[in-house]
PDB file of C-alpha atoms and ligand atoms in Angstrom:
ATOM      1  CA  MET A 661      -0.293  -0.038   0.063  1.00 86.00           C
ATOM      2  CA  LYS A 662       1.388   3.339  -0.894  1.00 93.00           C
ATOM      3  CA  GLN A 663       1.928   5.616   2.422  1.00 96.00           C
ATOM      4  CA  LYS A 664       0.346   9.059   2.375  1.00 97.00           C
ATOM      5  CA  LEU A 665       3.278  11.567   1.452  1.00 98.00           C
ATOM      6  CA  LYS A 666       2.297  13.776   4.623  1.00 98.00           C
ATOM      7  CA  GLU A 667       3.159  10.916   6.675  1.00 98.00           C
ATOM      8  CA  LEU A 668       6.142  10.028   5.011  1.00 98.00           C
ATOM      9  CA  LEU A 669       7.383  13.360   5.212  1.00 98.00           C
ATOM     10  CA  SER A 670       6.805  13.443   8.967  1.00 98.00           C
ATOM     11  CA  ASP A 671       8.756  10.601   9.486  1.00 98.00           C
ATOM     12  CA  PHE A 672      11.621  11.811   7.374  1.00 98.00           C
ATOM     13  CA  ARG A 673      11.694  15.253   9.621  1.00 97.00           C
ATOM     14  CA  LYS A 674      11.548  13.003  12.328  1.00 97.00           C
ATOM     15  CA  ASN A 675      14.624  10.937  11.075  1.00 97.00           C
ATOM     16  CA  GLU A 676      16.299  13.550   9.112  1.00 97.00           C
ATOM     17  CA  LYS A 677      15.980  12.233   5.603  1.00 98.00           C
ATOM     18  CA  SER A 678      14.966  14.119   2.592  1.00 98.00           C
ATOM     19  CA  ILE A 679      12.835  13.187  -0.268  1.00 98.00           C
ATOM     20  CA  MET A 680      14.088  14.076  -3.820  1.00 98.00           C
ATOM     21  CA  ALA A 681      11.853  15.620  -5.948  1.00 99.00           C
ATOM     22  CA  PHE A 682      12.693  15.684  -9.837  1.00 98.00           C
ATOM     23  CA  ASN A 683      11.496  17.896 -12.511  1.00 98.00           C
ATOM     24  CA  LEU A 684      10.934  15.724 -15.296  1.00 98.00           C
ATOM     25  CA  GLN A 685      10.261  16.815 -18.787  1.00 97.00           C
ATOM     26  CA  ASN A 686      10.111  13.537 -20.991  1.00 97.00           C
ATOM     27  CA  SER A 687       9.408   9.685 -21.018  1.00 97.00           C
ATOM     28  CA  TYR A 688      12.675   8.712 -20.536  1.00 98.00           C
ATOM     29  CA  GLN A 689      12.958  10.374 -17.185  1.00 98.00           C
ATOM     30  CA  LEU A 690       9.820   9.591 -16.015  1.00 98.00           C
ATOM     31  CA  GLU A 691      10.495   5.875 -17.014  1.00 98.00           C
ATOM     32  CA  ALA A 692      14.299   6.082 -15.095  1.00 98.00           C
ATOM     33  CA  ALA A 693      12.467   7.904 -11.887  1.00 98.00           C
ATOM     34  CA  ARG A 694       9.494   4.614 -11.789  1.00 98.00           C
ATOM     35  CA  LEU A 695      12.483   2.208 -11.997  1.00 98.00           C
ATOM     36  CA  VAL A 696      14.878   3.334  -9.804  1.00 98.00           C
ATOM     37  CA  SER A 697      12.389   3.989  -7.008  1.00 98.00           C
ATOM     38  CA  LYS A 698      11.067   0.858  -7.721  1.00 98.00           C
ATOM     39  CA  LYS A 699      14.268  -1.480  -7.346  1.00 98.00           C
ATOM     40  CA  LEU A 700      15.356   0.792  -4.539  1.00 98.00           C
ATOM     41  CA  GLU A 701      11.838   0.478  -2.888  1.00 98.00           C
ATOM     42  CA  THR A 702      12.663   4.316  -1.928  1.00 98.00           C
ATOM     43  CA  PRO A 703       9.919   7.024  -2.489  1.00 98.00           C
ATOM     44  CA  LEU A 704      10.680  10.103  -4.503  1.00 98.00           C
ATOM     45  CA  ILE A 705       8.710  13.222  -6.431  1.00 98.00           C
ATOM     46  CA  VAL A 706       8.290  13.481 -10.181  1.00 98.00           C
ATOM     47  CA  GLN A 707       7.402  16.960 -10.234  1.00 98.00           C
ATOM     48  CA  PHE A 708       6.503  19.283 -13.224  1.00 98.00           C
ATOM     49  CA  SER A 709       7.166  23.091 -13.903  1.00 98.00           C
ATOM     50  CA  GLU A 710       3.669  24.189 -15.105  1.00 98.00           C
ATOM     51  CA  ARG A 711       5.228  24.707 -18.561  1.00 97.00           C
ATOM     52  CA  TYR A 712       6.269  20.891 -18.840  1.00 98.00           C
ATOM     53  CA  LEU A 713       2.773  20.123 -17.568  1.00 98.00           C
ATOM     54  CA  ARG A 714       1.055  21.674 -19.950  1.00 98.00           C
ATOM     55  CA  PHE A 715       3.184  20.428 -22.612  1.00 98.00           C
ATOM     56  CA  LEU A 716       3.099  16.616 -21.593  1.00 98.00           C
ATOM     57  CA  ASP A 717      -0.926  17.044 -20.861  1.00 98.00           C
ATOM     58  CA  GLU A 718      -1.388  18.523 -24.564  1.00 98.00           C
ATOM     59  CA  LYS A 719       0.722  15.687 -25.686  1.00 96.00           C
ATOM     60  CA  TYR A 720      -0.071  12.334 -24.049  1.00 96.00           C
ATOM     61  CA  GLY A 721      -3.134  13.374 -21.223  1.00 98.00           C
ATOM     62  CA  MET A 722      -1.693  13.608 -17.444  1.00 97.00           C
ATOM     63  CA  GLU A 723      -4.286  10.983 -16.535  1.00 96.00           C
ATOM     64  CA  TYR A 724      -2.113   8.597 -19.048  1.00 97.00           C
ATOM     65  CA  ILE A 725       1.209  10.121 -17.550  1.00 97.00           C
ATOM     66  CA  VAL A 726       0.409   9.561 -13.971  1.00 96.00           C
ATOM     67  CA  LYS A 727      -1.130   5.933 -14.777  1.00 95.00           C
ATOM     68  CA  GLN A 728       1.649   4.709 -16.938  1.00 97.00           C
ATOM     69  CA  PHE A 729       4.851   6.052 -14.640  1.00 97.00           C
ATOM     70  CA  SER A 730       3.101   5.234 -11.381  1.00 96.00           C
ATOM     71  CA  ASN A 731       4.369   2.743  -8.684  1.00 97.00           C
ATOM     72  CA  ASN A 732       3.940   2.669  -4.632  1.00 97.00           C
ATOM     73  CA  PHE A 733       6.823   4.814  -4.427  1.00 98.00           C
ATOM     74  CA  THR A 734       6.033   7.336  -6.756  1.00 98.00           C
ATOM     75  CA  TYR A 735       4.320  10.915  -5.883  1.00 98.00           C
ATOM     76  CA  PHE A 736       3.576  13.427  -8.411  1.00 98.00           C
ATOM     77  CA  HIS A 737       4.056  17.165  -7.852  1.00 98.00           C
ATOM     78  CA  LEU A 738       3.004  20.386  -9.606  1.00 98.00           C
ATOM     79  CA  ASP A 739       5.889  23.162  -8.803  1.00 98.00           C
ATOM     80  CA  HIS A 740       5.903  27.145  -8.673  1.00 97.00           C
ATOM     81  CA  CYS A 741       2.322  28.134 -10.431  1.00 98.00           C
ATOM     82  CA  ILE A 742      -0.197  31.324  -9.915  1.00 98.00           C
ATOM     83  CA  ASP A 743      -2.830  29.934 -11.589  1.00 98.00           C
ATOM     84  CA  LEU A 744      -5.384  29.025  -9.084  1.00 98.00           C
ATOM     85  CA  ASP A 745      -7.179  27.479 -11.503  1.00 98.00           C
ATOM     86  CA  TYR A 746      -4.409  25.236 -13.108  1.00 98.00           C
ATOM     87  CA  ILE A 747      -3.238  24.530  -9.598  1.00 98.00           C
ATOM     88  CA  LYS A 748      -6.943  23.246  -8.913  1.00 98.00           C
ATOM     89  CA  TYR A 749      -6.683  21.192 -12.033  1.00 98.00           C
ATOM     90  CA  CYS A 750      -3.805  19.487 -10.519  1.00 98.00           C
ATOM     91  CA  VAL A 751      -5.595  18.432  -7.424  1.00 98.00           C
ATOM     92  CA  ASP A 752      -8.202  17.127  -9.362  1.00 98.00           C
ATOM     93  CA  LEU A 753      -5.942  15.098 -11.354  1.00 97.00           C
ATOM     94  CA  GLY A 754      -5.054  13.465  -8.103  1.00 97.00           C
ATOM     95  CA  PHE A 755      -1.666  14.964  -7.441  1.00 98.00           C
ATOM     96  CA  ASP A 756       0.120  14.170  -4.136  1.00 98.00           C
ATOM     97  CA  SER A 757       1.028  17.603  -3.958  1.00 98.00           C
ATOM     98  CA  VAL A 758       0.926  21.614  -5.794  1.00 98.00           C
ATOM     99  CA  MET A 759       2.850  24.244  -5.287  1.00 98.00           C
ATOM    100  CA  TYR A 760       1.244  27.946  -5.188  1.00 98.00           C
ATOM    101  CA  ASP A 761       3.955  30.570  -5.114  1.00 97.00           C
ATOM    102  CA  GLY A 762       2.854  33.750  -4.135  1.00 97.00           C
ATOM    103  CA  SER A 763       6.351  34.797  -3.305  1.00 96.00           C
ATOM    104  CA  ALA A 764       6.298  37.610  -5.616  1.00 94.00           C
ATOM    105  CA  PHE A 765       3.366  39.320  -4.419  1.00 96.00           C
ATOM    106  CA  ASN A 766       2.958  41.210  -1.156  1.00 96.00           C
ATOM    107  CA  LEU A 767       2.477  39.028   1.879  1.00 98.00           C
ATOM    108  CA  ASN A 768      -1.393  39.464   2.443  1.00 98.00           C
ATOM    109  CA  LEU A 769      -2.164  38.348  -1.451  1.00 98.00           C
ATOM    110  CA  ASN A 770       0.336  35.763  -0.773  1.00 98.00           C
ATOM    111  CA  ILE A 771      -1.389  34.432   2.244  1.00 98.00           C
ATOM    112  CA  GLU A 772      -4.947  34.795   0.919  1.00 98.00           C
ATOM    113  CA  ASN A 773      -4.353  32.811  -2.498  1.00 98.00           C
ATOM    114  CA  SER A 774      -2.642  29.965  -0.530  1.00 98.00           C
ATOM    115  CA  LYS A 775      -5.278  29.953   1.931  1.00 98.00           C
ATOM    116  CA  ILE A 776      -7.568  29.401  -1.122  1.00 98.00           C
ATOM    117  CA  ILE A 777      -5.433  26.664  -2.782  1.00 98.00           C
ATOM    118  CA  LYS A 778      -5.038  24.732   1.071  1.00 98.00           C
ATOM    119  CA  ASP A 779      -8.643  24.752   1.432  1.00 98.00           C
ATOM    120  CA  TYR A 780      -9.404  23.243  -1.819  1.00 98.00           C
ATOM    121  CA  ALA A 781      -6.439  20.670  -1.958  1.00 98.00           C
ATOM    122  CA  SER A 782      -7.099  19.465   2.104  1.00 98.00           C
ATOM    123  CA  LYS A 783     -10.369  18.434   0.974  1.00 98.00           C
ATOM    124  CA  LYS A 784      -8.627  15.533  -1.730  1.00 98.00           C
ATOM    125  CA  GLY A 785      -5.948  14.876   0.407  1.00 97.00           C
ATOM    126  CA  CYS A 786      -3.583  16.737  -1.397  1.00 98.00           C
ATOM    127  CA  LEU A 787      -0.561  18.743  -0.122  1.00 98.00           C
ATOM    128  CA  VAL A 788       0.563  22.377  -0.588  1.00 98.00           C
ATOM    129  CA  GLU A 789       3.586  23.824  -1.071  1.00 98.00           C
ATOM    130  CA  GLY A 790       4.028  27.550  -0.310  1.00 98.00           C
ATOM    131  CA  GLU A 791       6.823  29.920  -0.630  1.00 97.00           C
ATOM    132  CA  LEU A 792       8.063  33.462   1.108  1.00 97.00           C
ATOM    133  CA  GLY A 793      11.273  35.094  -0.458  1.00 94.00           C
ATOM    134  CA  LYS A 794      12.137  34.353  -3.390  1.00 84.00           C
ATOM    135  CA  VAL A 795      14.401  31.937  -5.356  1.00 85.00           C
ATOM    136  CA  SER A 796      16.297  33.609  -7.877  1.00 83.00           C
ATOM    137  CA  GLY A 797      16.602  32.375 -11.406  1.00 87.00           C
ATOM    138  CA  VAL A 798      14.335  31.415 -14.074  1.00 85.00           C
ATOM    139  CA  GLU A 799      12.857  28.002 -14.195  1.00 84.00           C
ATOM    140  CA  ASP A 800      11.141  26.349 -17.598  1.00 87.00           C
ATOM    141  CA  GLY A 801       9.624  30.127 -17.857  1.00 85.00           C
ATOM    142  CA  PHE A 802       8.807  30.963 -14.292  1.00 87.00           C
ATOM    143  CA  GLY A 803      10.685  33.422 -12.301  1.00 85.00           C
ATOM    144  CA  ASP A 804      13.089  36.084 -12.771  1.00 83.00           C
ATOM    145  CA  GLU A 805      16.850  36.992 -11.670  1.00 81.00           C
ATOM    146  CA  GLY A 806      15.063  39.022  -8.711  1.00 82.00           C
ATOM    147  CA  SER A 807      15.459  37.364  -5.363  1.00 82.00           C
ATOM    148  CA  SER A 808      14.748  38.312  -1.653  1.00 89.00           C
ATOM    149  CA  TYR A 809      15.299  36.894   1.740  1.00 95.00           C
ATOM    150  CA  ALA A 810      12.304  35.193   3.820  1.00 93.00           C
ATOM    151  CA  GLU A 811      11.696  37.087   6.924  1.00 94.00           C
ATOM    152  CA  ILE A 812      11.345  35.287  10.491  1.00 96.00           C
ATOM    153  CA  ALA A 813       8.466  37.319  11.277  1.00 96.00           C
ATOM    154  CA  GLU A 814       6.798  37.342   7.827  1.00 97.00           C
ATOM    155  CA  ILE A 815       7.217  33.109   8.067  1.00 97.00           C
ATOM    156  CA  GLN A 816       5.544  32.807  11.122  1.00 97.00           C
ATOM    157  CA  LYS A 817       2.154  35.078  10.177  1.00 98.00           C
ATOM    158  CA  TYR A 818       2.259  32.843   6.590  1.00 98.00           C
ATOM    159  CA  VAL A 819       2.241  29.262   8.073  1.00 98.00           C
ATOM    160  CA  ASN A 820      -0.029  30.482  11.082  1.00 97.00           C
ATOM    161  CA  GLU A 821      -2.457  31.896   8.708  1.00 98.00           C
ATOM    162  CA  THR A 822      -2.367  29.369   5.845  1.00 98.00           C
ATOM    163  CA  GLU A 823      -1.457  25.985   7.731  1.00 98.00           C
ATOM    164  CA  ILE A 824       0.763  25.510   5.106  1.00 98.00           C
ATOM    165  CA  ASP A 825       1.799  21.988   4.567  1.00 98.00           C
ATOM    166  CA  LEU A 826       5.308  22.311   3.167  1.00 98.00           C
ATOM    167  CA  MET A 827       7.015  25.607   3.070  1.00 98.00           C
ATOM    168  CA  ALA A 828      10.018  26.912   0.595  1.00 98.00           C
ATOM    169  CA  LEU A 829      12.233  29.472   1.683  1.00 97.00           C
ATOM    170  CA  GLY A 830      14.416  31.889  -0.044  1.00 96.00           C
ATOM    171  CA  ILE A 831      17.534  31.996   1.635  1.00 96.00           C
ATOM    172  CA  GLY A 832      19.782  33.094  -1.216  1.00 95.00           C
ATOM    173  CA  ASN A 833      19.385  29.422  -3.045  1.00 95.00           C
ATOM    174  CA  ALA A 834      18.617  29.944  -7.121  1.00 93.00           C
ATOM    175  CA  HIS A 835      17.387  27.881  -9.716  1.00 94.00           C
ATOM    176  CA  GLY A 836      20.130  27.010 -12.387  1.00 94.00           C
ATOM    177  CA  PHE A 837      23.945  26.734 -11.858  1.00 95.00           C
ATOM    178  CA  TYR A 838      25.550  28.725  -8.795  1.00 95.00           C
ATOM    179  CA  SER A 839      28.358  30.921  -9.915  1.00 92.00           C
ATOM    180  CA  ASP A 840      29.006  31.062  -5.704  1.00 93.00           C
ATOM    181  CA  LEU A 841      27.066  30.422  -2.583  1.00 95.00           C
ATOM    182  CA  ASP A 842      27.953  33.766  -1.201  1.00 93.00           C
ATOM    183  CA  GLY A 843      24.669  34.816  -0.709  1.00 94.00           C
ATOM    184  CA  LEU A 844      23.330  31.611   0.950  1.00 96.00           C
ATOM    185  CA  LYS A 845      22.120  32.098   4.276  1.00 96.00           C
ATOM    186  CA  LEU A 846      21.084  28.691   6.046  1.00 97.00           C
ATOM    187  CA  ASP A 847      20.637  30.646   9.436  1.00 97.00           C
ATOM    188  CA  ILE A 848      17.072  31.664   7.899  1.00 97.00           C
ATOM    189  CA  LEU A 849      15.868  28.252   7.896  1.00 97.00           C
ATOM    190  CA  ARG A 850      17.573  27.296  11.297  1.00 97.00           C
ATOM    191  CA  GLU A 851      15.987  30.250  13.049  1.00 97.00           C
ATOM    192  CA  ALA A 852      12.357  29.493  10.670  1.00 97.00           C
ATOM    193  CA  SER A 853      12.833  26.034  12.196  1.00 96.00           C
ATOM    194  CA  LEU A 854      13.548  27.431  16.060  1.00 96.00           C
ATOM    195  CA  ASN A 855      10.392  29.550  15.296  1.00 95.00           C
ATOM    196  CA  LEU A 856       7.678  27.138  14.262  1.00 95.00           C
ATOM    197  CA  SER A 857       6.340  23.884  15.537  1.00 92.00           C
ATOM    198  CA  ASN A 858       8.965  21.307  15.645  1.00 89.00           C
ATOM    199  CA  ASP A 859       6.722  19.333  13.080  1.00 93.00           C
ATOM    200  CA  GLN A 860       6.821  21.833  10.197  1.00 97.00           C
ATOM    201  CA  LEU A 861       7.977  20.929   6.847  1.00 98.00           C
ATOM    202  CA  PHE A 862      10.488  22.646   4.743  1.00 98.00           C
ATOM    203  CA  VAL A 863      11.436  22.624   1.188  1.00 98.00           C
ATOM    204  CA  LEU A 864      14.846  22.805  -0.312  1.00 98.00           C
ATOM    205  CA  HIS A 865      14.392  24.634  -3.958  1.00 98.00           C
ATOM    206  CA  GLY A 866      17.807  25.283  -6.090  1.00 97.00           C
ATOM    207  CA  GLY A 867      19.335  21.856  -5.293  1.00 98.00           C
ATOM    208  CA  THR A 868      21.859  21.907  -8.384  1.00 98.00           C
ATOM    209  CA  GLY A 869      25.271  22.173  -6.992  1.00 97.00           C
ATOM    210  CA  LEU A 870      24.736  22.565  -3.440  1.00 98.00           C
ATOM    211  CA  PRO A 871      27.287  21.051  -1.654  1.00 97.00           C
ATOM    212  CA  ASP A 872      26.402  17.835   0.450  1.00 98.00           C
ATOM    213  CA  LYS A 873      27.068  19.934   3.526  1.00 98.00           C
ATOM    214  CA  VAL A 874      24.741  22.154   2.997  1.00 98.00           C
ATOM    215  CA  ILE A 875      21.873  20.204   1.903  1.00 98.00           C
ATOM    216  CA  ARG A 876      22.742  17.809   5.089  1.00 98.00           C
ATOM    217  CA  GLU A 877      22.582  21.105   7.272  1.00 98.00           C
ATOM    218  CA  ALA A 878      19.426  21.909   5.666  1.00 98.00           C
ATOM    219  CA  ILE A 879      18.258  18.678   6.390  1.00 98.00           C
ATOM    220  CA  GLY A 880      18.922  19.034   9.932  1.00 98.00           C
ATOM    221  CA  TYR A 881      16.826  22.149  10.298  1.00 97.00           C
ATOM    222  CA  GLY A 882      13.773  20.387   8.714  1.00 98.00           C
ATOM    223  CA  VAL A 883      14.043  20.675   5.098  1.00 98.00           C
ATOM    224  CA  VAL A 884      11.782  17.126   3.739  1.00 98.00           C
ATOM    225  CA  LYS A 885      11.840  18.056   0.288  1.00 98.00           C
ATOM    226  CA  ILE A 886      14.699  18.783  -2.107  1.00 98.00           C
ATOM    227  CA  ASN A 887      14.111  19.892  -5.630  1.00 98.00           C
ATOM    228  CA  VAL A 888      16.403  19.225  -8.496  1.00 98.00           C
ATOM    229  CA  SER A 889      15.914  20.445 -12.017  1.00 98.00           C
ATOM    230  CA  THR A 890      18.950  21.707 -13.808  1.00 98.00           C
ATOM    231  CA  GLN A 891      21.465  18.848 -12.974  1.00 98.00           C
ATOM    232  CA  LEU A 892      19.025  16.565 -14.655  1.00 98.00           C
ATOM    233  CA  LYS A 893      18.968  18.725 -17.618  1.00 98.00           C
ATOM    234  CA  LYS A 894      22.893  18.629 -17.708  1.00 98.00           C
ATOM    235  CA  ASN A 895      22.992  14.662 -17.381  1.00 98.00           C
ATOM    236  CA  THR A 896      20.250  14.304 -19.897  1.00 98.00           C
ATOM    237  CA  MET A 897      22.385  16.161 -22.405  1.00 98.00           C
ATOM    238  CA  ASP A 898      25.532  14.635 -21.472  1.00 98.00           C
ATOM    239  CA  ILE A 899      23.642  10.858 -22.425  1.00 98.00           C
ATOM    240  CA  LEU A 900      22.815  12.364 -25.566  1.00 98.00           C
ATOM    241  CA  ASN A 901      25.970  13.975 -26.411  1.00 98.00           C
ATOM    242  CA  LEU A 902      27.806  10.485 -25.637  1.00 98.00           C
ATOM    243  CA  TYR A 903      24.983   8.566 -27.655  1.00 98.00           C
ATOM    244  CA  LEU A 904      26.075  11.277 -30.690  1.00 98.00           C
ATOM    245  CA  SER A 905      29.497  10.207 -30.165  1.00 98.00           C
ATOM    246  CA  LYS A 906      29.138   6.367 -30.428  1.00 97.00           C
ATOM    247  CA  ASN A 907      26.507   6.284 -33.155  1.00 98.00           C
ATOM    248  CA  GLU A 908      26.239   7.279 -36.655  1.00 97.00           C
ATOM    249  CA  LEU A 909      22.363   6.186 -37.007  1.00 98.00           C
ATOM    250  CA  TYR A 910      19.849   6.972 -34.584  1.00 97.00           C
ATOM    251  CA  ASN A 911      18.095   3.866 -33.128  1.00 98.00           C
ATOM    252  CA  GLU A 912      15.462   4.376 -30.569  1.00 98.00           C
ATOM    253  CA  ILE A 913      16.156   1.156 -28.503  1.00 98.00           C
ATOM    254  CA  SER A 914      19.422   1.593 -28.020  1.00 98.00           C
ATOM    255  CA  PHE A 915      19.364   5.489 -27.549  1.00 98.00           C
ATOM    256  CA  SER A 916      16.379   4.666 -25.293  1.00 98.00           C
ATOM    257  CA  ASN A 917      18.229   2.044 -23.500  1.00 98.00           C
ATOM    258  CA  MET A 918      21.556   4.401 -22.704  1.00 98.00           C
ATOM    259  CA  MET A 919      19.148   7.468 -21.763  1.00 98.00           C
ATOM    260  CA  ILE A 920      17.401   5.106 -19.016  1.00 98.00           C
ATOM    261  CA  GLU A 921      20.194   3.590 -17.812  1.00 98.00           C
ATOM    262  CA  GLY A 922      22.399   7.129 -17.347  1.00 98.00           C
ATOM    263  CA  LEU A 923      19.394   8.656 -16.047  1.00 98.00           C
ATOM    264  CA  SER A 924      18.610   6.319 -13.298  1.00 98.00           C
ATOM    265  CA  SER A 925      22.364   6.113 -12.075  1.00 98.00           C
ATOM    266  CA  VAL A 926      21.696   9.707 -11.428  1.00 98.00           C
ATOM    267  CA  PHE A 927      18.176   9.243  -9.614  1.00 98.00           C
ATOM    268  CA  GLU A 928      19.970   6.434  -7.676  1.00 98.00           C
ATOM    269  CA  ASP A 929      22.940   8.436  -6.315  1.00 98.00           C
ATOM    270  CA  TYR A 930      20.702  10.855  -5.226  1.00 98.00           C
ATOM    271  CA  LEU A 931      18.200   8.416  -3.487  1.00 98.00           C
ATOM    272  CA  ILE A 932      20.981   6.336  -1.757  1.00 98.00           C
ATOM    273  CA  LYS A 933      22.475  10.019  -0.396  1.00 98.00           C
ATOM    274  CA  TYR A 934      19.744  11.386   1.175  1.00 98.00           C
ATOM    275  CA  THR A 935      16.304   9.264   1.334  1.00 98.00           C
ATOM    276  CA  LYS A 936      17.366   5.429   1.935  1.00 95.00           C
TER     277      LYS A 936
HETATM  278  P1  LIG B2210      17.661  23.517  -9.949  1.00 92.21           P
HETATM  279  O1  LIG B2210      16.985  23.821 -10.899  1.00 92.21           O
HETATM  280  O2  LIG B2210      18.836  24.402  -9.003  1.00 92.21           O
HETATM  281  O3  LIG B2210      17.906  21.908  -9.691  1.00 92.21           O
HETATM  282  O4  LIG B2210      16.357  23.670  -8.540  1.00 92.21           O
HETATM  283  C1  LIG B2210      15.187  22.916  -9.248  1.00 92.21           C
HETATM  284  C2  LIG B2210      13.859  23.941  -8.594  1.00 92.21           C
HETATM  285  O5  LIG B2210      14.322  24.461  -7.213  1.00 92.21           O
HETATM  286  C3  LIG B2210      12.758  23.395  -8.898  1.00 92.21           C
HETATM  287  O6  LIG B2210      11.573  24.395  -8.223  1.00 92.21           O
END
């Protein structure tokens, strides 16, 4: 039987582990995620940016994708989104969690919209992730280069009023590759975890390029979901380039095997490090 995501993440909070949430774009990545989670009997989150969800939905139909690439260890999530109707659509599809990212709005509007989604999603057993403080960088068309740090008083107000399940904080983290980590303030996460109830669940965005030491410290402050996107895009390109360098003619079977094997080992490394 599949464990409820909330229960699973609450256990992770106690045991200082984290689920990995991978932003996926194609069926090779989806298949690799499904195979690895089954092989290791370890949960992971398949998450989609709004842009890719719309793309995959149009091409194959999301109901098919969820059915085809699910097992008892895979959970489905909508990443950053501000379109309330679209978020509700994902809740109705049976997603395990959705993100309403109102971090670019003022606090009151962010709270107001988060509450609308929380109310809608909770009735259907779906978790909601919110964000305060802006993670910089553009991810599949969402966001911009601007960033801001989450403030403790605002985090407390937001969490108390929304009863959000998962809290993502802008702590100087960024989507894409980091040029340096000078702006990273893990202290915000530490303080937030000290000031909120000790079962509050946190999310770390911008997982690509964060050193192991940083990720482990963040897990110690209550991070139970780590998002990785850019690294997978890079791995996918590397496998593609390797295939091109080794073959003159395209062969879907050998290409697909190489892609799925290569990506599986990437997923496996993360799962063994932070989840298993
Ligand atoms: P990266 O692209 O830095 O891995 O970040 C992913 C992310 O946070 C998705 O929301």
